[in-house]
Amino acid sequence: MPGVSYPRSWRTVLILLALAAVAAGCATRPMGEGPRVEERGAGAEPPPLLRDDVPAADLAPISPLLRAQAEQWRGVPYRLGGNDRQGIDCSAFVQVTFQSRLGIQVPRTTDELARQGRRVGRDELRAGDLVFFKTGFRQRHVGIYMGGDRFLHASTSRGVMTSSLNNVYWRRHYWKARRLDLDERPSAVSLSDESR
């Protein structure tokens, strides 16, 4: 075809593919995939933010802090690279939560978070543990375990919310969990995020 430069168009395609791969790094589902099973249930009613039937054994001192964060940030939209209420991605939400609620600095990216603390089995999860998912070939997602098989995260399609680890989608993509040392956190971090 006259006027078409194949080397330039191949370069453009490669650049676009590289950008798409980088943009999908924190996606909760592979790009182009339709709504998850979790999001299209009968009645299209969103799942409850938190369950009231969390067993007492799953409650921890960090639980009220995570519940307050969930209530305060619920519905904030997902935005890749975002780190505020205008839009936030999954790893930034973890970073903001640990900083504002626990006074603990954690890394900004999912890959860095996946190397923090120590690995724990799914049957050993405690509130405050980080849960990780492999949602595509190079895509990773992170959330904060809350107890009762629920975790708090920034979903690409519904923003900040809680989800069940027993959901078909999340159970299939579950990768691992890491426990950070929370024993050194300040003992009195405000439940009301006054800085926001």
Short mmCIF file of N, CA, C and O in Angstrom, two decimals, residues 118-127 129-132 145 149 165 174-179:
data_model
loop_
_atom_site.label_atom_id
_atom_site.label_comp_id
_atom_site.label_asym_id
_atom_site.label_seq_id
_atom_site.Cartn_x
_atom_site.Cartn_y
_atom_site.Cartn_z
N ARG A 118 6.10 -11.32 55.75
CA ARG A 118 6.33 -12.76 55.57
C ARG A 118 5.08 -13.40 54.99
O ARG A 118 3.95 -12.94 55.20
N ARG A 119 5.30 -14.46 54.25
CA ARG A 119 4.20 -15.17 53.61
C ARG A 119 3.38 -15.94 54.65
O ARG A 119 3.95 -16.53 55.57
N VAL A 120 2.06 -15.92 54.50
CA VAL A 120 1.17 -16.69 55.36
C VAL A 120 0.19 -17.47 54.49
O VAL A 120 -0.18 -17.02 53.40
N GLY A 121 -0.23 -18.62 55.00
CA GLY A 121 -1.19 -19.44 54.28
C GLY A 121 -2.59 -18.82 54.33
O GLY A 121 -2.91 -18.07 55.25
N ARG A 122 -3.40 -19.20 53.38
CA ARG A 122 -4.75 -18.65 53.33
C ARG A 122 -5.54 -19.02 54.59
O ARG A 122 -6.36 -18.25 55.07
N ASP A 123 -5.26 -20.17 55.16
CA ASP A 123 -5.96 -20.60 56.37
C ASP A 123 -5.42 -19.92 57.63
O ASP A 123 -5.95 -20.11 58.71
N GLU A 124 -4.38 -19.10 57.49
CA GLU A 124 -3.80 -18.38 58.63
C GLU A 124 -4.09 -16.88 58.59
O GLU A 124 -3.56 -16.12 59.39
N LEU A 125 -4.90 -16.42 57.65
CA LEU A 125 -5.12 -14.98 57.46
C LEU A 125 -5.67 -14.31 58.71
O LEU A 125 -6.53 -14.86 59.41
N ARG A 126 -5.16 -13.10 58.96
CA ARG A 126 -5.64 -12.22 60.04
C ARG A 126 -5.91 -10.85 59.45
O ARG A 126 -5.31 -10.45 58.44
N ALA A 127 -6.79 -10.10 60.11
CA ALA A 127 -7.09 -8.74 59.66
C ALA A 127 -5.79 -7.95 59.54
O ALA A 127 -4.94 -8.01 60.42
N ASP A 129 -3.62 -8.43 56.99
CA ASP A 129 -2.74 -9.11 56.04
C ASP A 129 -3.04 -8.61 54.62
O ASP A 129 -4.19 -8.27 54.30
N LEU A 130 -2.02 -8.59 53.79
CA LEU A 130 -2.19 -8.22 52.39
C LEU A 130 -2.51 -9.48 51.60
O LEU A 130 -1.85 -10.50 51.77
N VAL A 131 -3.53 -9.41 50.76
CA VAL A 131 -3.89 -10.54 49.90
C VAL A 131 -3.63 -10.14 48.45
O VAL A 131 -3.95 -9.03 48.04
N PHE A 132 -3.04 -11.07 47.70
CA PHE A 132 -2.61 -10.80 46.34
C PHE A 132 -3.28 -11.77 45.37
O PHE A 132 -3.53 -12.93 45.70
N TYR A 145 -6.90 -7.84 53.95
CA TYR A 145 -7.83 -8.79 54.55
C TYR A 145 -8.47 -8.16 55.78
O TYR A 145 -7.81 -7.51 56.58
N ASP A 149 -13.37 -13.79 55.76
CA ASP A 149 -13.15 -14.06 54.33
C ASP A 149 -13.41 -12.86 53.43
O ASP A 149 -13.66 -13.01 52.24
N LEU A 165 -13.26 -13.48 49.57
CA LEU A 165 -12.24 -14.37 49.01
C LEU A 165 -12.87 -15.64 48.45
O LEU A 165 -12.25 -16.33 47.64
N TYR A 174 -6.62 -16.12 43.35
CA TYR A 174 -5.85 -15.93 44.58
C TYR A 174 -4.41 -16.40 44.36
O TYR A 174 -4.17 -17.46 43.80
N TRP A 175 -3.45 -15.59 44.82
CA TRP A 175 -2.04 -15.91 44.64
C TRP A 175 -1.36 -16.20 45.98
O TRP A 175 -0.86 -17.29 46.21
N LYS A 176 -1.37 -15.21 46.87
CA LYS A 176 -0.69 -15.39 48.15
C LYS A 176 -1.11 -14.29 49.11
O LYS A 176 -1.83 -13.37 48.74
N ALA A 177 -0.64 -14.42 50.36
CA ALA A 177 -0.87 -13.39 51.37
C ALA A 177 0.45 -13.10 52.07
O ALA A 177 1.29 -13.98 52.21
N ARG A 178 0.61 -11.83 52.50
CA ARG A 178 1.80 -11.42 53.24
C ARG A 178 1.36 -10.72 54.51
O ARG A 178 0.39 -9.97 54.52
N ARG A 179 2.10 -10.97 55.58
CA ARG A 179 1.81 -10.33 56.86
C ARG A 179 2.92 -9.36 57.20
O ARG A 179 4.09 -9.72 57.27
#
